[in-house]
Short mmCIF file of C-alpha atoms in Angstrom, two decimals:
data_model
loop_
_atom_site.label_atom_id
_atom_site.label_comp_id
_atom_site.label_asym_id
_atom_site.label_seq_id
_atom_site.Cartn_x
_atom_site.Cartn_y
_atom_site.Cartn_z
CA UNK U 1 38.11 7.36 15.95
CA UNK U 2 39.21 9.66 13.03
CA UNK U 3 35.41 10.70 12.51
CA UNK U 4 34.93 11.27 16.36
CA UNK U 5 37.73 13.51 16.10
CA UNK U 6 37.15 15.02 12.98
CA UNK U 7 33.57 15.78 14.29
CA UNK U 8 32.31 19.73 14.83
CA UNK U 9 30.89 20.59 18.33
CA UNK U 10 27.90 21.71 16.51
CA UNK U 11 26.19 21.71 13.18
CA UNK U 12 23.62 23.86 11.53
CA UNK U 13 20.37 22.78 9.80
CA UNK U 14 18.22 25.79 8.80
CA UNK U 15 20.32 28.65 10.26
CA UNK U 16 19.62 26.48 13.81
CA UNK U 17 23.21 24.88 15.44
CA UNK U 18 23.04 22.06 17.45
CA UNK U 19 25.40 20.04 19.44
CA UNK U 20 26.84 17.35 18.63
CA UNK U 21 27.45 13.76 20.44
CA UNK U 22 28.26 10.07 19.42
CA UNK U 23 25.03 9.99 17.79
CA UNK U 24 25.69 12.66 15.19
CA UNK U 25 25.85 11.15 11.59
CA UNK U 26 24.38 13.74 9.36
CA UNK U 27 26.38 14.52 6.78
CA UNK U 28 27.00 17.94 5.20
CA UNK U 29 25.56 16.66 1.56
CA UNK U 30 22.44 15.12 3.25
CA UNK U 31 22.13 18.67 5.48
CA UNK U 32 22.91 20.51 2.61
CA UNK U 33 19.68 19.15 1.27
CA UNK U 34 17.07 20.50 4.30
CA UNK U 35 16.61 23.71 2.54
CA UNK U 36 16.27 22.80 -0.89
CA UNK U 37 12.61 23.07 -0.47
CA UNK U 38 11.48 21.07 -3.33
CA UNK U 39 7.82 21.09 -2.85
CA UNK U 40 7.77 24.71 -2.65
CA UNK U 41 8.49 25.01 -6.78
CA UNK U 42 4.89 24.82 -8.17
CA UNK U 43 6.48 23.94 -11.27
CA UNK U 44 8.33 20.73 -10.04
CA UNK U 45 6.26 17.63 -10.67
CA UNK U 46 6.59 16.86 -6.67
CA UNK U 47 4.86 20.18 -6.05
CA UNK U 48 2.80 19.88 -8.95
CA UNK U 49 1.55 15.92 -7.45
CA UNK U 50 1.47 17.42 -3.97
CA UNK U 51 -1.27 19.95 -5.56
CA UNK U 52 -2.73 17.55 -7.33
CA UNK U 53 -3.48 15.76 -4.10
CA UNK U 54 -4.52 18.35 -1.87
CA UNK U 55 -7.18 18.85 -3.99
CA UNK U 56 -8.80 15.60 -3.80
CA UNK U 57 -8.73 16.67 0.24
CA UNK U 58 -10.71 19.90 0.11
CA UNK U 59 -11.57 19.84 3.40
CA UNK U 60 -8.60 18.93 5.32
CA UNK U 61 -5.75 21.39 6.46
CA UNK U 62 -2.83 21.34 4.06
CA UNK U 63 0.61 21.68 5.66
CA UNK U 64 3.97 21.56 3.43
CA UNK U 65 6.51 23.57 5.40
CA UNK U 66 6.74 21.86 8.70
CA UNK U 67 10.83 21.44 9.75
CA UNK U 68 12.24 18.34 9.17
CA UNK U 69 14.21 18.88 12.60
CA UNK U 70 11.98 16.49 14.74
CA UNK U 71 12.62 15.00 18.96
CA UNK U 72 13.11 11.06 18.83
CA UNK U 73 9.86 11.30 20.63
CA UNK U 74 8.34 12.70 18.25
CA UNK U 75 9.63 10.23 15.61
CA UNK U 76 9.73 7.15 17.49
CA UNK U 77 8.10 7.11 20.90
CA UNK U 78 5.25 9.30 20.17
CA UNK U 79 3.65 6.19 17.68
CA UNK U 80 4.65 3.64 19.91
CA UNK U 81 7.96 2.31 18.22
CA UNK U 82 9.26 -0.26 20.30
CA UNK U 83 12.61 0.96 22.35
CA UNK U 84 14.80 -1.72 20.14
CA UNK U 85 12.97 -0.84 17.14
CA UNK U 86 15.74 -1.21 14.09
CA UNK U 87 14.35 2.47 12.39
CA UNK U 88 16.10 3.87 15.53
CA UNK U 89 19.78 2.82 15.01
CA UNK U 90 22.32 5.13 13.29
CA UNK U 91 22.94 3.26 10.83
CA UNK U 92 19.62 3.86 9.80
CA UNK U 93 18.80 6.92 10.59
CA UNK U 94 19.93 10.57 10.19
CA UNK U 95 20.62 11.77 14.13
CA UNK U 96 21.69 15.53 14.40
CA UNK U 97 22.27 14.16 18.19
CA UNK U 98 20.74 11.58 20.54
CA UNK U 99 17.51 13.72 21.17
CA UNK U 100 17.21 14.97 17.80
CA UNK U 101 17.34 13.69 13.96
CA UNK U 102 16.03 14.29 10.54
CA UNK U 103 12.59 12.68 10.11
CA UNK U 104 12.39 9.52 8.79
CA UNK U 105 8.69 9.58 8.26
CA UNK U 106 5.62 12.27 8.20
CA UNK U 107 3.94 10.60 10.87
CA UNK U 108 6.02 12.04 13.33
CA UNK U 109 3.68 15.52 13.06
CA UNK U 110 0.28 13.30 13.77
CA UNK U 111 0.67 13.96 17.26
CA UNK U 112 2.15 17.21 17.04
CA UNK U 113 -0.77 18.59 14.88
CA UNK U 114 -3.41 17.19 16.68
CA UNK U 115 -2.49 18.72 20.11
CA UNK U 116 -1.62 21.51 18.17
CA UNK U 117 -5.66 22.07 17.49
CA UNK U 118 -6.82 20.84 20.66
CA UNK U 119 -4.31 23.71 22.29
CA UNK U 120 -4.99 26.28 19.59
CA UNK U 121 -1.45 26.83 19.41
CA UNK U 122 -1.58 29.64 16.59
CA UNK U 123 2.29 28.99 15.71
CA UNK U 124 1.33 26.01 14.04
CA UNK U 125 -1.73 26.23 12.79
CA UNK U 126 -0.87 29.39 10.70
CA UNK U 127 1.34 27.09 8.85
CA UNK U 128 -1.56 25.37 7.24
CA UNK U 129 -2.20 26.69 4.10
CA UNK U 130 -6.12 26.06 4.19
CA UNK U 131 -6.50 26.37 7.70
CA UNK U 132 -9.62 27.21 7.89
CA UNK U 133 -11.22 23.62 6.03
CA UNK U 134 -10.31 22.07 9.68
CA UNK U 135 -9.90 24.62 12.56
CA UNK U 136 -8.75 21.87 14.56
CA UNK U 137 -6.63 20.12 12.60
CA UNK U 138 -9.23 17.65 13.01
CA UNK U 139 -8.65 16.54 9.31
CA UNK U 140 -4.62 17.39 7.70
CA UNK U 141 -2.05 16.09 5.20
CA UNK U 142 1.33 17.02 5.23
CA UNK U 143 3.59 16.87 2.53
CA UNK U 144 7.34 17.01 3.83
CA UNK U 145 11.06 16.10 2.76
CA UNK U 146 12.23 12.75 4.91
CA UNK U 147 15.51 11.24 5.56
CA UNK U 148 16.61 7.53 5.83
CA UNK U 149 20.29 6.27 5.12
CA UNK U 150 19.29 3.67 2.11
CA UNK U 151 21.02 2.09 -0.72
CA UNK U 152 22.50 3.78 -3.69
CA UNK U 153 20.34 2.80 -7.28
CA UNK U 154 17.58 4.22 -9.43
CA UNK U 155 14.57 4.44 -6.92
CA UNK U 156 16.08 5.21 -3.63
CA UNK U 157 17.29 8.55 -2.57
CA UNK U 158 18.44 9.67 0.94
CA UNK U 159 16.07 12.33 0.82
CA UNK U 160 12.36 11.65 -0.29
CA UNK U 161 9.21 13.34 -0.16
CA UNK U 162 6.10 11.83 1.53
CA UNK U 163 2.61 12.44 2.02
CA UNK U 164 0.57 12.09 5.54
CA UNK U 165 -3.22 12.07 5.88
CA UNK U 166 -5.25 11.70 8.95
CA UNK U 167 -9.52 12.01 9.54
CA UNK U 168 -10.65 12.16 13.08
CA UNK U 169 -14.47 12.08 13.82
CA UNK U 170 -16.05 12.70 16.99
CA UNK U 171 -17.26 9.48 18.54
CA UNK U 172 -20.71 11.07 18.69
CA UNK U 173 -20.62 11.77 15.05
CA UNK U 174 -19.76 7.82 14.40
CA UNK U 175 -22.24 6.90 16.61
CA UNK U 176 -25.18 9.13 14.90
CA UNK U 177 -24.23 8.14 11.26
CA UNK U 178 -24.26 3.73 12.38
CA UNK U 179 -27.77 4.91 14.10
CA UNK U 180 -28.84 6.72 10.84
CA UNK U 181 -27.14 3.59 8.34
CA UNK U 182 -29.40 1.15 11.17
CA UNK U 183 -32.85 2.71 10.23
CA UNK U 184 -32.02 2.94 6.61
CA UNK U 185 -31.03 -0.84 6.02
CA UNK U 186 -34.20 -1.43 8.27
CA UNK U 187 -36.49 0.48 4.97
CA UNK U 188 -34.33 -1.21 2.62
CA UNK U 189 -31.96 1.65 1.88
CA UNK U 190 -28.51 2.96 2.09
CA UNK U 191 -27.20 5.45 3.33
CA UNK U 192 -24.16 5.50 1.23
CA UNK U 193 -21.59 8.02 3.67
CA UNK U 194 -18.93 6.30 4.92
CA UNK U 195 -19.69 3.07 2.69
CA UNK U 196 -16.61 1.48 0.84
CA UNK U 197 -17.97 2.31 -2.79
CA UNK U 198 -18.10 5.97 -4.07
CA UNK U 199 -18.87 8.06 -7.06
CA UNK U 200 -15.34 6.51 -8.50
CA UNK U 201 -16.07 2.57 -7.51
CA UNK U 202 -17.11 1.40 -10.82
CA UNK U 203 -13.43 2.22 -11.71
CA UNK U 204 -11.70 1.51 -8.32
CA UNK U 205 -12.41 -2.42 -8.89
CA UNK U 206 -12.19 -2.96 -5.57
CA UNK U 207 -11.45 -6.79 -4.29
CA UNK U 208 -11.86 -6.25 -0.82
CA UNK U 209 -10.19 -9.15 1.09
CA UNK U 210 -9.46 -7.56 3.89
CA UNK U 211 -10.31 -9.60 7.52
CA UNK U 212 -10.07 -8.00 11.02
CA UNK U 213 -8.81 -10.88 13.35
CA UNK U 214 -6.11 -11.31 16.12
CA UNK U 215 -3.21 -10.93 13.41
CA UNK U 216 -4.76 -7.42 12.32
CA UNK U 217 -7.05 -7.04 15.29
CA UNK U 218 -9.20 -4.21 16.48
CA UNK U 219 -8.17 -2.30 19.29
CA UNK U 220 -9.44 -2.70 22.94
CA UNK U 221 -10.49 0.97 22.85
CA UNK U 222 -12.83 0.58 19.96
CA UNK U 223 -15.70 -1.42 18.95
CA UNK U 224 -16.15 -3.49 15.73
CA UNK U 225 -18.58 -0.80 14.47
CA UNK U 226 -16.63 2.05 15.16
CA UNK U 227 -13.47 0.19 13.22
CA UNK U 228 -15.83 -0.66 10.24
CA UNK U 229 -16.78 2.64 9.82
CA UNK U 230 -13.14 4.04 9.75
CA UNK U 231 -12.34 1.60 7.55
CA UNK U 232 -15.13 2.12 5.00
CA UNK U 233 -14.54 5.64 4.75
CA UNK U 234 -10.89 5.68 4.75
CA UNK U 235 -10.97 3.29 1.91
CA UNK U 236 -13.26 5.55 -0.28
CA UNK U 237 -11.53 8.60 0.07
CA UNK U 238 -8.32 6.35 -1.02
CA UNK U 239 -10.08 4.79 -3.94
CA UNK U 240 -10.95 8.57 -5.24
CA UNK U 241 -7.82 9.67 -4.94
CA UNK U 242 -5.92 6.85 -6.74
CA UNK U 243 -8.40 6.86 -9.64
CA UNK U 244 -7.86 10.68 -9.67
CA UNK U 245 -4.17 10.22 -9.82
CA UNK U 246 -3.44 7.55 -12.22
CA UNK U 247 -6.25 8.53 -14.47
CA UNK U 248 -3.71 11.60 -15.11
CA UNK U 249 -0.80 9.60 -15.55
CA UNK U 250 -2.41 7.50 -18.26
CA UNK U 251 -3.78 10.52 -20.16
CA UNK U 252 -0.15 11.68 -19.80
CA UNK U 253 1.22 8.30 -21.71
CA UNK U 254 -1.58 8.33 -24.10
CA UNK U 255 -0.92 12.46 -25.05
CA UNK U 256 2.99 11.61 -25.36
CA UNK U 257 2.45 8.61 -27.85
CA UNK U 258 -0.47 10.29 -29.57
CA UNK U 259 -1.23 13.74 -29.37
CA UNK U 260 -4.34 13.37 -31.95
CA UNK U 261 -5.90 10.46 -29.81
CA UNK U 262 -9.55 11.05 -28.46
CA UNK U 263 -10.96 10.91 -24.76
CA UNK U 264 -11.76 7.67 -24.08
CA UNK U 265 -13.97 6.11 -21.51
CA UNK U 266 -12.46 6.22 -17.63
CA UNK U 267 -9.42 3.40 -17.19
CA UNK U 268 -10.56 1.10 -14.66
CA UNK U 269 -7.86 -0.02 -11.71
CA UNK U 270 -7.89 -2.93 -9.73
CA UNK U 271 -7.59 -2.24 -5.65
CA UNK U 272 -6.50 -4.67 -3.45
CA UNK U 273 -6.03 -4.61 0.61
CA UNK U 274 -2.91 -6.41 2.21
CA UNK U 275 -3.16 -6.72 5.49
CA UNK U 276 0.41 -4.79 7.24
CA UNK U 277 1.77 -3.65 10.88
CA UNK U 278 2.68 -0.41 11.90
CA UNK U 279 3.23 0.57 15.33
CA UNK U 280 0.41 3.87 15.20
CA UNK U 281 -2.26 2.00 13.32
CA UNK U 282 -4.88 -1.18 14.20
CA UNK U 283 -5.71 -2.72 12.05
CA UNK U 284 -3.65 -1.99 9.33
CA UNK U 285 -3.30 -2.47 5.39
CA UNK U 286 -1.12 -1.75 2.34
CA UNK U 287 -2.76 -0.83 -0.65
CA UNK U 288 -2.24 -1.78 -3.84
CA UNK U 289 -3.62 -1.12 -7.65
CA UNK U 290 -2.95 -2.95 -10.50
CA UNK U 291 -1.34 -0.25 -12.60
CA UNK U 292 -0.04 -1.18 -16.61
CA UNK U 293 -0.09 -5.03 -15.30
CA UNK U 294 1.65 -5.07 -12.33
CA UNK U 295 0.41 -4.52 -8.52
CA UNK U 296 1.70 -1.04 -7.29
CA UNK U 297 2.02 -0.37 -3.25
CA UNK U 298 0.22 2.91 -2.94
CA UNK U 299 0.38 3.79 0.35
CA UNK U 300 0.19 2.36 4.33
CA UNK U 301 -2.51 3.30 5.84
CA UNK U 302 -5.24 2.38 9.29
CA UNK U 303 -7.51 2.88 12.49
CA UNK U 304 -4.82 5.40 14.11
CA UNK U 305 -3.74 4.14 17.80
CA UNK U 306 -6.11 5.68 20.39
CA UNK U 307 -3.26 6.39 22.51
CA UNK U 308 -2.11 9.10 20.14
CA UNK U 309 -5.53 10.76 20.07
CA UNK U 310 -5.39 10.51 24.15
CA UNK U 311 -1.70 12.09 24.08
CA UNK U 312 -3.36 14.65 21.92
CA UNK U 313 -6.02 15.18 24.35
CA UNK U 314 -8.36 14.05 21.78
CA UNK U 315 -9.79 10.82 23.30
CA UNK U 316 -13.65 11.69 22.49
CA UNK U 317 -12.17 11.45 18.76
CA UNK U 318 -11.35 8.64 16.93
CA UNK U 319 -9.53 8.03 13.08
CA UNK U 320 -7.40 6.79 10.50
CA UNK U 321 -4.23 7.53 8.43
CA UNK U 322 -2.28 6.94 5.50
CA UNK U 323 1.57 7.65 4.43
CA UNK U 324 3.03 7.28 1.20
CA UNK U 325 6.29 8.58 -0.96
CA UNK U 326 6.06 11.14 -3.50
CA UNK U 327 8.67 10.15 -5.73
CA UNK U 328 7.42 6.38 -6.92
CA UNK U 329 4.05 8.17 -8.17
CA UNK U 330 5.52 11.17 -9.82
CA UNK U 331 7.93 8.82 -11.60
CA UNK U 332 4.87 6.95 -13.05
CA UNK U 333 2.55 10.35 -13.71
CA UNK U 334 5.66 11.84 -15.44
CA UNK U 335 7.59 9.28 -16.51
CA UNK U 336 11.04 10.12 -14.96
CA UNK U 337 13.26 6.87 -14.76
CA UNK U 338 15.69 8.21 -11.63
CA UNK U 339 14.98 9.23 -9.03
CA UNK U 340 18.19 11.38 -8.45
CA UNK U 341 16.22 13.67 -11.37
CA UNK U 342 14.19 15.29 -8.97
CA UNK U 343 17.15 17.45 -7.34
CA UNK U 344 18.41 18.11 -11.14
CA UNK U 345 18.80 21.98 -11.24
CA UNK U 346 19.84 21.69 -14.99
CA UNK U 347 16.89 23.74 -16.94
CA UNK U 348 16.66 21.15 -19.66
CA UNK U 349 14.86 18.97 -16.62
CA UNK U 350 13.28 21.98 -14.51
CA UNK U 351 11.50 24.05 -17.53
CA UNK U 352 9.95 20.80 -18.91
CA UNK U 353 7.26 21.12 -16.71
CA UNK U 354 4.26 24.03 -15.30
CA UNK U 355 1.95 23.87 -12.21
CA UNK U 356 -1.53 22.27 -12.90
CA UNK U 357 -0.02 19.77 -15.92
CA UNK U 358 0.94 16.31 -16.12
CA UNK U 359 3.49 15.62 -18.98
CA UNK U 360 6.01 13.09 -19.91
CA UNK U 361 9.00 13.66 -19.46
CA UNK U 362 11.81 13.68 -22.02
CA UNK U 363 15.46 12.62 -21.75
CA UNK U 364 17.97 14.72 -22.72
CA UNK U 365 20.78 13.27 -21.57
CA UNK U 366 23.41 9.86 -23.41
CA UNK U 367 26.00 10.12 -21.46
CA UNK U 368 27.73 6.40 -20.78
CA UNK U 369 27.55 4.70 -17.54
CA UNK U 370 30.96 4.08 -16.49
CA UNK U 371 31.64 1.50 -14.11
CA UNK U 372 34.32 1.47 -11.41
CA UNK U 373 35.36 -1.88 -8.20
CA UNK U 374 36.45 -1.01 -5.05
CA UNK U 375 36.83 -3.81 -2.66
CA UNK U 376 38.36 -3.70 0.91
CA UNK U 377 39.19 -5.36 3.99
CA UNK U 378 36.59 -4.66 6.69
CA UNK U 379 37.68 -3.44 9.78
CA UNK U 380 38.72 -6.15 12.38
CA UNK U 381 36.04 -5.48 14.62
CA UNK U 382 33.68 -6.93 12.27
CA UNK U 383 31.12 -3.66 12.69
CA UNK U 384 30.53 -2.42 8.93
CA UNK U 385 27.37 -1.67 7.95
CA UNK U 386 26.52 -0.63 3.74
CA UNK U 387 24.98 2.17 4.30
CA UNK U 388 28.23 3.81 5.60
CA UNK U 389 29.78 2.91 2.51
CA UNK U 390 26.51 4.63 0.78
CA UNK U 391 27.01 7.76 2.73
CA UNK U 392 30.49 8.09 1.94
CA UNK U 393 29.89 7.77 -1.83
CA UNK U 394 27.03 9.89 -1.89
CA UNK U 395 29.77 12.54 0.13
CA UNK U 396 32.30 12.00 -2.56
CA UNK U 397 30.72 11.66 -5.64
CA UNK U 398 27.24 13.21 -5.58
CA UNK U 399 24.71 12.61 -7.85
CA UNK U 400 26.91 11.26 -10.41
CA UNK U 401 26.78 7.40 -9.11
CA UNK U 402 23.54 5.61 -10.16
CA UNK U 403 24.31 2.76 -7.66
CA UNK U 404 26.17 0.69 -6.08
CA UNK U 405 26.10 -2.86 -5.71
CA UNK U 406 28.51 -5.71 -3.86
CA UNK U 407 29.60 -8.11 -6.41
CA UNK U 408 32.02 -10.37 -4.37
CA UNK U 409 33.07 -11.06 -0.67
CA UNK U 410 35.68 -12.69 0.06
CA UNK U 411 36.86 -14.52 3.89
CA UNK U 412 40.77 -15.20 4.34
CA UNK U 413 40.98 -18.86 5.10
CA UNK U 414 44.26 -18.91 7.92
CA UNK U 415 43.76 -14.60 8.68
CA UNK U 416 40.04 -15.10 9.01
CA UNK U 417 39.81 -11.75 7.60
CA UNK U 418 36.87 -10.91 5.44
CA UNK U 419 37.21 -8.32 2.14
CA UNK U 420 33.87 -6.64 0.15
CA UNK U 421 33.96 -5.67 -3.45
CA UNK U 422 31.42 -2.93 -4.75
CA UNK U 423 30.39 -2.13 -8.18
CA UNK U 424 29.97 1.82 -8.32
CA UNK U 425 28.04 2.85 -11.39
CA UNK U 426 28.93 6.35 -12.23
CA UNK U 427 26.40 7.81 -14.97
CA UNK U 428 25.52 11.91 -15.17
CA UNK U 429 22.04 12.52 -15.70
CA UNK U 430 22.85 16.23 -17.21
CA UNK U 431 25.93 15.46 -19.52
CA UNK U 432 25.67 14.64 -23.12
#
């Protein structure tokens, strides 16, 4: 009741105010965060992967300023989350009010950037900084800051950074490349577009495992064919990027250990395809590399939902789409070991790195961890969720707590009452 009380009519995000209801939960640390702009820095190693990535995508449109002020339609209903879907519920997700939030994912632009090249709406499109590569936003990524109420420890931040991709052909253009594939397997050749292995698959190692069945089925709108051929090419243009990305990071390693060692001959990385839901793709996978011997989760990615490309107005078109965070790769290329390092303004951090170069980077901070215990009753209602408790850390302290963690609960045996302890572990990443 306090908080309800305590609550401003409106709140601004971006020099925008908007009212407020009983759905309202963004903070003023987590809005004070919207226009830190993180990816515009080319010397930040977000920006600098973001770069890094567009480039491997020559020929789609690259977008990396789009609001993070998105409709629940957009976010939700727009890719077919279900109504009781549990990324919906405030205690989840950042609401500025019941129609609006901070986006919890990239994906909710697919359907916004599509129609926004079917309808030529200029607005948008000008926003792509390569525009011109795909007119029609028939091809994009978008790079973005998202928003999710989480825990509080080394790899999870409120605020993250992701990266969307989506490919759309034409259904005719599907149709002529399977006819063209047809008559070259019938003279013994191949065509080699669109085919799972690429210029990079020596290296890729792919184990394809991957089976299209009721559990990760093919949608009623498509036909086998059409799915294979998504599926083929999405996978190469993955496997190129990966092995573009990782080849980096292990150059990094090697020039930080020994700066006098030669080139050697191209690392090779292990792919593998685990089958996954999501609500906008059929089928669907999660893929993984081995990476320094252990399987890393690159990335979600599938055959995008026709129904989005009919919303879009797009139904002679079909594709696919990936999503993945920023931060979990740029703390391998560059070996940063928190992820709260990212939003360090401290120059010591900031000036060890320059646009176009992968480096290692190099603590400078031994300050103690310094552990503090809070428990407390919960309230008698029995509705507590953690990631309150998160938020109202995060509000308090900052960046100074490195996590928190319950140690001990504790259930009165006559009072029925129940108590939480929480280890908060307080350690600077600038002091010395």
């Amino acid at each position: 009741s306090t908080a309800a009380e305590t609550k401003p009519e409106t709140i601004k995000v971006l020099g925008t105010s908007y009212g407020t209801d009983e759905w309202t939960n963004a903070t003023p640390a987590i809005l004070g965060k919207t226009g830190r702009d993180l990816l515009q820095h080319r010397s930040h190693p977000l920006a600098i992967l973001k770069e890094l990535i567009f480039k491997q995508f020559p020929t789609f449109a690259h977008y990396d300023s789009i609001s993070p002020v998105v409709s629940t339609y957009q976010n939700f209903d727009s890719l077919g989350f279900s109504k009781d879907h549990p990324g919906r519920s405030v205690t989840d997700t950042y609401y500025v009010n019941r129609d609006t939030l901070l986006r919890t994912h990239t994906s909710a632009h697919q359907l916004q950037l599509l129609a926004a090249g079917k309808q030529k709406d200029i607005g948008l499109l000008e926003l792509a900084k390569n525009g011109a590569a795909a007119p029609m936003n028939e091809r994009f990524l978008v790079a973005a800051d998202v928003y999710r109420r989480d825990e509080i420890d080394a790899s999870h931040y409120p605020v993250f950074h992701q990266m969307e991709g989506v490919c759309t052909f034409s259904r005719a253009e599907v149709h002529e490349h399977l006819r063209k594939r047809a008559l070259d397997n019938a003279d013994g050749e191949s065509s080699g577009t669109g085919s799972s292995g690429s210029q990079h698959s020596s290296v890729a190692q792919l184990s394809d495992t991957t089976e299209i069945g009721k559990d990760n089925p093919v949608q009623p709108e498509h036909t086998a064919e059409e799915a294979a051929f998504l599926t083929e090419h999405m996978k190469m243009m993955m496997n190129n990027m990966v092995v573009q990305i990782l080849t980096k990071a292990v150059a990094a390693q090697k020039s930080a250990t020994d700066p006098a060692s030669k080139e050697e001959a191209q690392p090779e990385f292990p792919v593998r395809w685990i089958d996954a839901f999501f609500p906008f793709t059929s089928p669907s996978w999660e893929m993984e590399v081995l990476f320094q011997g252990e399987w890393l989760e690159i990335c979600g990615c599938g055959v995008m939902k026709q129904s989005i490309m009919n919303d879009a107005g797009m139904s002679d078109r079909i594709g696919w789409a990936f999503g993945f965070g920023l931060e979990r790769l740029a703390m391998l290329l560059f070996g940063i070991p928190d992820i709260r390092l990212f939003w360090s303004t401290d120059p010591r951090f900031t000036d060890q790195f320059a646009p176009d170069r992968i480096n290692s980077f190099k603590q400078f901070s031994r300050h103690p961890a310094c552990t503090k215990d809070v428990s407390f009753w919960l309230p008698n209602s029995g509705v507590f969720h953690e990631n309150d408790l998160m938020d109202l850390v995060r509000e308090t302290a900052g960046d100074l707590v490195e996590g928190v963690k319950l140690i001990d609960s504790f259930t009165h045996p006559k009072t029925g009452k129940s108590s939480c302890c929480y280890r908060i572990n307080y350690c600077s990443m600038d002091r010395n």
